[in-house]
XYZ file of C-alpha atoms in Angstrom:
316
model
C -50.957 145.796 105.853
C -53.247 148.311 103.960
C -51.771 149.860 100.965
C -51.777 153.572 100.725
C -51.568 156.287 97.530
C -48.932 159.218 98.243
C -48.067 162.615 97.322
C -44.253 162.841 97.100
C -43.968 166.572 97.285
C -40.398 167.565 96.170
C -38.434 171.376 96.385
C -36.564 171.864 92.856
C -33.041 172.006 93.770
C -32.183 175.798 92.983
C -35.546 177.024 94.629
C -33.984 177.856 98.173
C -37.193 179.161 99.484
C -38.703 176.326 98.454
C -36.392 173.790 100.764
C -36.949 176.467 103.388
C -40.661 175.737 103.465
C -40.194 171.934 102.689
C -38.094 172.044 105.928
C -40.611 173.943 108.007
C -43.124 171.200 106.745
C -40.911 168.410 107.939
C -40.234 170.396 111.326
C -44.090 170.850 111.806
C -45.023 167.052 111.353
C -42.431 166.130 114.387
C -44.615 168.329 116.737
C -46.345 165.992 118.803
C -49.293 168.067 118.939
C -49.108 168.584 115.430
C -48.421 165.271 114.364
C -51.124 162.929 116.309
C -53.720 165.404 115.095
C -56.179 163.889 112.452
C -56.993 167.629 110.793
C -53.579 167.595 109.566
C -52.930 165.461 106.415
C -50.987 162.616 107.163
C -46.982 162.449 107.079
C -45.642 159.323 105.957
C -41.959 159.551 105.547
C -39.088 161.719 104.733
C -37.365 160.272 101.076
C -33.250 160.917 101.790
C -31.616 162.561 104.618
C -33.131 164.984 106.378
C -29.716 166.692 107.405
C -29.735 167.883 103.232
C -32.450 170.004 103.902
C -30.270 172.696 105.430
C -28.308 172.122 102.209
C -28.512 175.658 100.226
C -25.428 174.661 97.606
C -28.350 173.585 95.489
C -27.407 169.006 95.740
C -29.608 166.703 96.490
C -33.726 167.215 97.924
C -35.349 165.144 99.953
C -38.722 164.037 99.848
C -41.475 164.242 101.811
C -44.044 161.524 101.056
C -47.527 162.763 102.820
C -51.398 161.412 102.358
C -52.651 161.237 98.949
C -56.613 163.443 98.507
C -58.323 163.416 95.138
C -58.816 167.601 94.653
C -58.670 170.969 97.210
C -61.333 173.394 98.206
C -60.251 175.660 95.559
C -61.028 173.276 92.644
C -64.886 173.007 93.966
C -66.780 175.521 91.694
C -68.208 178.578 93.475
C -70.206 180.172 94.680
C -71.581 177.081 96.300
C -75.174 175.858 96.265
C -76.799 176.403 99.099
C -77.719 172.732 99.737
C -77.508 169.867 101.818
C -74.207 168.341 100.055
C -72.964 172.005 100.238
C -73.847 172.706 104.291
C -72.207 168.960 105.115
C -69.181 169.869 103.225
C -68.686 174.155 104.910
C -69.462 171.904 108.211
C -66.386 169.748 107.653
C -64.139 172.321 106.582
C -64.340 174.151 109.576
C -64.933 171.818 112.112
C -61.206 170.268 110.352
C -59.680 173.735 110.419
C -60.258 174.706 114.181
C -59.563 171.539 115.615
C -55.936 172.447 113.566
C -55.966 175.826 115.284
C -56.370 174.124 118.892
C -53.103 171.844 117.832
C -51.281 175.222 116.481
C -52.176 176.796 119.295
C -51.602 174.159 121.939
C -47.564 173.661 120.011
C -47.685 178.097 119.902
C -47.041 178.299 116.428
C -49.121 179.549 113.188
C -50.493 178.917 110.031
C -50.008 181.836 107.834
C -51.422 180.057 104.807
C -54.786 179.384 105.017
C -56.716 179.069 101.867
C -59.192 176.980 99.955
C -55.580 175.604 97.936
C -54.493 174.409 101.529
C -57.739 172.447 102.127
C -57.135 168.807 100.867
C -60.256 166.870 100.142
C -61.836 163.161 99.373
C -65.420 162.202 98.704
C -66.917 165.222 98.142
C -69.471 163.350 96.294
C -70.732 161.736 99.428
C -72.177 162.269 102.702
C -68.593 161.420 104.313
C -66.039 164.214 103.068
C -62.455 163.522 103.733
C -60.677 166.941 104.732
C -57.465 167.888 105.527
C -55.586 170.766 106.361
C -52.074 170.666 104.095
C -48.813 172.816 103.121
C -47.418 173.151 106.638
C -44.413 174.825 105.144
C -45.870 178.388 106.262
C -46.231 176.741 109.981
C -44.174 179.618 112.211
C -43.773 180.332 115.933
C -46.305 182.850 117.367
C -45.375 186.167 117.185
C -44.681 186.527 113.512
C -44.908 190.335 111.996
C -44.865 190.355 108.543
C -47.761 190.719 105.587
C -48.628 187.178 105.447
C -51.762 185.174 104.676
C -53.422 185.310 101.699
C -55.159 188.872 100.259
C -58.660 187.454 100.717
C -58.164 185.836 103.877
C -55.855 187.965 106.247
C -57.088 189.381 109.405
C -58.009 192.967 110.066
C -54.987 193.335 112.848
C -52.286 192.088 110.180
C -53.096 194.465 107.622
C -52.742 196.913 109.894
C -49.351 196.021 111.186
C -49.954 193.478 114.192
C -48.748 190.319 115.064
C -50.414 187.156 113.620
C -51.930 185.883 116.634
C -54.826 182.962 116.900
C -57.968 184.683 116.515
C -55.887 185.426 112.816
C -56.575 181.626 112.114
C -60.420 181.630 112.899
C -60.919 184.726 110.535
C -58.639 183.331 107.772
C -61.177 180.438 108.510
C -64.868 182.561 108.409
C -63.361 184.467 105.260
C -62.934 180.874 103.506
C -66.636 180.472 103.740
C -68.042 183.330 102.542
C -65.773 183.272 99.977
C -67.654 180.261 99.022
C -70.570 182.315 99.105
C -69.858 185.088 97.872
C -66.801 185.440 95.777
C -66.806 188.790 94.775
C -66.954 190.551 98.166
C -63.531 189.827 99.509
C -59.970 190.055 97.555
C -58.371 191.299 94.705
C -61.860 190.550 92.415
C -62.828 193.728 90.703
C -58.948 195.117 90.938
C -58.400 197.099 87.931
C -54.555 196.074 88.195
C -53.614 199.591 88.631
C -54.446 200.080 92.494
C -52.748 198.520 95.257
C -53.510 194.984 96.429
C -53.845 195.888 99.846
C -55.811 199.085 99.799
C -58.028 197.176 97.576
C -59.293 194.283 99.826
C -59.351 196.761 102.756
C -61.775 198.873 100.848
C -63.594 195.809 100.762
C -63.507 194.991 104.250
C -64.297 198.289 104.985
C -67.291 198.267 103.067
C -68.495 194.634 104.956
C -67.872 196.260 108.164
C -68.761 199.938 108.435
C -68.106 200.533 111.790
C -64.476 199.091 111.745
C -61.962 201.531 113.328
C -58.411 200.405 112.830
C -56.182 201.958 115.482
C -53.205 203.409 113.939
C -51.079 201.226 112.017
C -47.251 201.071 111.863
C -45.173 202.020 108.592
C -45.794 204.761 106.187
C -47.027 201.859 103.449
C -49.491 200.550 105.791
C -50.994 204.038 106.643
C -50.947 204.877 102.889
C -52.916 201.676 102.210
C -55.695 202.747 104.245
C -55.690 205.721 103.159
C -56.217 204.795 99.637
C -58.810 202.312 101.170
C -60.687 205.594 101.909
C -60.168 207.254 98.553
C -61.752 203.945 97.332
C -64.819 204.067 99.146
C -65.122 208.328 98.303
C -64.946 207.454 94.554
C -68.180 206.154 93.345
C -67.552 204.214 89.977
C -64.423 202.536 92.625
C -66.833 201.821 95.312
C -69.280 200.105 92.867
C -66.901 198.365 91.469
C -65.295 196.927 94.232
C -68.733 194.143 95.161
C -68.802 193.283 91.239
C -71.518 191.070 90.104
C -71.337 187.611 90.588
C -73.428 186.569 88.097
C -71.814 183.029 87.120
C -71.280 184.256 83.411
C -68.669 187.102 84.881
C -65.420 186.279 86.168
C -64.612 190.028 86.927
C -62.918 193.127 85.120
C -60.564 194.754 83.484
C -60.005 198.472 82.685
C -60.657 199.924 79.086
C -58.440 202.995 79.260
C -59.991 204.301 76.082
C -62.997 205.024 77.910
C -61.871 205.083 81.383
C -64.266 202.378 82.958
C -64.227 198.958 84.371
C -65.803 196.629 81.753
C -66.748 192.984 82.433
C -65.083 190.137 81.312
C -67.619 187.239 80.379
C -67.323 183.496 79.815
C -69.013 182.817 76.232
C -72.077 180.730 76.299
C -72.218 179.613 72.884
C -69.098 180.191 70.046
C -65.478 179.391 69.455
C -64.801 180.622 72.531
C -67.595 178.226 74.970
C -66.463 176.596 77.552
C -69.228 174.057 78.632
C -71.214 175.004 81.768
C -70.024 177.628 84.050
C -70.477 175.532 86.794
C -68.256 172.870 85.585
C -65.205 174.770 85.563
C -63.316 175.595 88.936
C -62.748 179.205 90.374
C -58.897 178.352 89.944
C -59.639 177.997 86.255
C -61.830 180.944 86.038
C -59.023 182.971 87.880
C -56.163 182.256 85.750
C -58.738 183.044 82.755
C -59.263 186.592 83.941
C -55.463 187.257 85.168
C -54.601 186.135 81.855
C -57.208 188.064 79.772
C -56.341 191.457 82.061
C -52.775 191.453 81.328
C -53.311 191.182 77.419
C -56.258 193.774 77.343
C -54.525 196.031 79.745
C -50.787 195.857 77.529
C -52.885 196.424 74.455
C -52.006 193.213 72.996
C -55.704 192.227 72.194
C -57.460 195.026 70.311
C -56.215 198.652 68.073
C -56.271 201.934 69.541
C -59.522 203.101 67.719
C -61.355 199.790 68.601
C -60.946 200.021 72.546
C -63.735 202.824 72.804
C -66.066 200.588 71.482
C -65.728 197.742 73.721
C -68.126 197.318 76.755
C -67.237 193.889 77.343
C -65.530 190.874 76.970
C -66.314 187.016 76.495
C -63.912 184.212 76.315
């Protein structure tokens, strides 16, 4: 019999959200339709009993052991070259991710979370990529009304309000690879961190498509989002700033409130502070470098008073 590596994914015993989705997971693998379908990373086994996951007292986890891959889509640096390698591996992401949809949709259920994190892969060094969709623990039944899927990835009809319905999967799927493109143009990249998450990325789908007209959407937030999405778009120095530049040295923004403006936040080429070759480092990485460097700047913990005017940049 062949021998297999596994991920043992296990929910720490007083995360109760945590055992929710691990339980969701487990549910979703015993779907038939689910279950037999190859796009899906394999289940294995459940580690314990499977009654305990309905255990909220905070005792004992199972396990779930499921299909081992060596990295995710998110860990692959981008934007991507546009090259063969590149076009065989954009080809096998979505040809994996919409035959999941056709299982999801065949069992009527969802996938509210999917992301380049979600998409497991092996051999992305060769001609014969190994994907696989993973984390069914945001797997619902269709119908689901709530702000889900991620900022840079969620459908036009659930930021305004609607149901998550299928066609939500195939545009969570079409965002994925222009984000691989282009980075900058979708999501929270270029947020000062003083405007709202969700006006932001509307702004910027907004600016993609022009001629979107969003019927009226339901809740006083949601109408106030898009109406800051519109303020956005009025306000020059915002409206540049929301398509920053992509250049591979810049990982995005942060706001100097001395002088008022967006300044961009570099990685060092040379220094104490060099990194190696952008490319080398993941967009995760780069990420956690900016969130990191824009709370500091923005709390003041990084520079004096008198010194902020004189800063038009940043490298770390």
């Amino acid at each position: 019999m062949p021998r297999h590596s596994a991920a043992v994914k296990c929910a720490p015993p007083d995360k109760k959200y945590a055992r929710r989705d691990m339980k969701r997971e487990y549910e979703a693998y015993r779907v038939h339709k689910i279950a037999s379908n190859p796009s899906f990373r394999q289940f294995y086994e459940i580690i314990g009993d499977p009654g305990d996951l309905d255990d909220d007292t905070g005792g004992t986890t199972p396990c779930l052991a499921l299909q081992w891959l060596d990295t995710t889509f998110a860990d692959v640096p981008v934007p991507l070259k546009l090259d063969m390698r590149s076009h065989i591996l954009i080809k096998d992401i979505i040809e994996t991710l919409m035959l999941s949809f056709v299982s999801l949709g065949q069992a009527k259920a969802i996938n509210t979370d999917t992301k380049p994190a979600n998409v497991l892969l092996s051999g992305i060094d060769t001609n014969h990529v190994i994907v696989k969709v993973a984390e069914l623990g945001s797997v619902f039944a269709e119908g689901l009304v709530y702000e889900c899927q991620p900022y840079a990835f969620r459908a036009p009809e659930v930021y305004q309000g609607q149901s998550f319905v299928q066609r939500s999967h195939v545009w969570a799927c079409a965002a994925m690879v222009l984000w691989s493109i282009k980075p900058s143009v979708i999501g929270l990249m270029g947020n000062p961190g003083s405007i709202t998450r969700e006006g932001w990325c509307i702004a910027k789908l907004k600016r993609l498509f022009p001629g979107w007209t969003n019927p009226p959407v339901a809740g006083h937030i949601r109408q106030l989002e898009f109406k800051l999405a519109r303020r956005f778009l009025e306000d020059v120095k915002l409206e540049t700033s929301l398509v920053p530049s992509i250049n591979k040295s810049t990982l995005g923004h942060v706001f100097n409130r001395a002088t008022g403006k967006l300044i961009p936040v570099k990685l060092a080429r040379a220094g104490p502070g060099f990194w190696g070759p952008t490319d080398a480092r993941s967009q995760v990485s780069k990420d956690i470098a900016l969130e990191q460097t824009k709370e500091a700047f923005e709390a003041g913990n990084v520079f004096k008073e008198a010194d902020l005017k004189n800063i038009e940049s940043l490298s770390i």
